[in-house]
Amino acid sequence: MIDLHYAPTPNGWKISIMLEELGVPYRVIPVDIRAGDQFKPEFLAISPNNRIPAIVDHAPADSGEPMSVFETGAILIYLAEKTGRLLPAEMRARSRVIQWVMWQMGGLGPMLGQHGHFLLYASEKIPYAIDRYRREAARLYGVLDTQLGKTGRFIAGDYSIADIACFPWTMTHKAQGFTLDDYPNVKRWYADVRARPQVQAGLAIGKFVKEPFSEDARRIMFGTGVAASAPAS
């Protein structure tokens, strides 16, 4: 059994999709990031960077004590290696997949995250920041489009953790003001991945909170991490 400490965000979806693709038993432990659950000692014990998601594997391959893993790239690789799926064994193919997972971790996710923050969530609209991150997000969409034009159906050849890493972040394209019509290879890939039943099941685990941010939630998520009305822990 794997415990998935989870909130329904692009990073959270990566791991719920991965677990659905693998068909391994798991249970969801919700982490209310608007209420500050990510700063609780019990969560920090498994995710010291106070970010979701994290997993605890109660049946690790070494038959030892339960093993926790944080950071989505590390979790995807861990689960792929545990099951022998969605990460090729052959050296070159494996390297290609891992390179694109790292590309998502270091580029696509952070840049779309920053663009989304300054465009949609920041209390002060800063034109320079919005333009800076929009241009970089557009560049990265272009990189992905070029790669998919070379490889065909999926990012690194066969469907893999590279696709699972990248797909949830491209789900934000409409909210961030992008159209996939500008990136025809991404548009085709996006439709193919989203149509997978396992992806749909992974996306169904929880929903975004639709209510406007309260000031305490904004302070927790984007400020010091402690709500004005909540005691520090």
Coordinates of C-alpha atoms in Angstrom, one line a residue, residues 97-173:
V97 CA 12.9 10.0 -20.5
I98 CA 14.8 11.3 -17.4
Q99 CA 16.1 14.3 -19.3
W100 CA 12.5 15.3 -20.1
V101 CA 11.3 14.7 -16.6
M102 CA 14.1 17.0 -15.4
W103 CA 13.1 19.6 -18.1
Q104 CA 9.7 19.7 -16.6
M105 CA 10.9 19.9 -13.1
G106 CA 13.4 22.7 -13.8
G107 CA 11.5 24.6 -16.5
L108 CA 8.0 23.9 -17.6
G109 CA 6.5 23.6 -14.1
P110 CA 8.3 26.5 -12.4
M111 CA 7.8 28.9 -15.3
L112 CA 4.2 28.1 -15.8
G113 CA 3.8 28.2 -12.0
Q114 CA 5.3 31.7 -11.8
H115 CA 3.3 32.9 -14.8
G116 CA 0.1 31.6 -13.2
H117 CA 0.9 33.2 -9.9
F118 CA 1.6 36.7 -11.2
L119 CA -1.3 36.5 -13.7
L120 CA -4.0 34.9 -11.6
Y121 CA -3.2 35.0 -7.9
A122 CA -0.9 37.9 -7.0
S123 CA -2.7 40.6 -5.2
E124 CA -0.6 43.2 -7.1
K125 CA -0.4 42.9 -10.9
I126 CA 3.2 43.5 -12.0
P127 CA 3.4 43.8 -15.8
Y128 CA 7.1 43.1 -16.0
A129 CA 6.7 39.8 -14.1
I130 CA 3.7 38.7 -16.1
D131 CA 5.4 39.5 -19.4
R132 CA 8.7 37.9 -18.3
Y133 CA 7.1 34.6 -17.3
R134 CA 4.7 34.6 -20.2
R135 CA 7.5 34.8 -22.7
E136 CA 9.4 32.0 -21.0
A137 CA 6.3 29.9 -20.8
A138 CA 5.6 30.4 -24.5
R139 CA 9.2 29.5 -25.3
L140 CA 8.9 26.2 -23.3
Y141 CA 5.6 25.3 -25.1
G142 CA 7.6 25.8 -28.3
V143 CA 10.4 23.5 -27.1
L144 CA 7.8 20.8 -26.2
D145 CA 6.0 21.3 -29.6
T146 CA 9.3 20.8 -31.5
Q147 CA 10.2 17.7 -29.5
L148 CA 6.8 16.2 -30.1
G149 CA 7.2 16.9 -33.8
K150 CA 10.3 14.8 -33.8
T151 CA 9.2 11.9 -31.7
G152 CA 5.6 11.5 -32.9
R153 CA 3.0 10.5 -30.4
F154 CA 4.8 11.0 -27.0
I155 CA 7.6 13.1 -25.6
A156 CA 10.4 10.6 -25.4
G157 CA 9.2 7.8 -27.7
D158 CA 6.8 5.5 -25.9
Y159 CA 4.4 6.8 -23.2
S160 CA 6.4 7.3 -20.1
I161 CA 6.9 9.3 -16.9
A162 CA 8.0 12.2 -19.1
D163 CA 4.4 12.5 -20.4
I164 CA 3.0 12.1 -16.9
A165 CA 5.3 14.8 -15.6
C166 CA 4.4 17.4 -18.3
F167 CA 0.8 16.8 -19.0
P168 CA -0.8 18.3 -15.8
W169 CA 1.0 21.6 -16.2
T170 CA -0.3 21.9 -19.8
M171 CA -3.8 21.6 -18.3
T172 CA -3.4 25.2 -17.1
H173 CA -3.1 26.6 -20.7

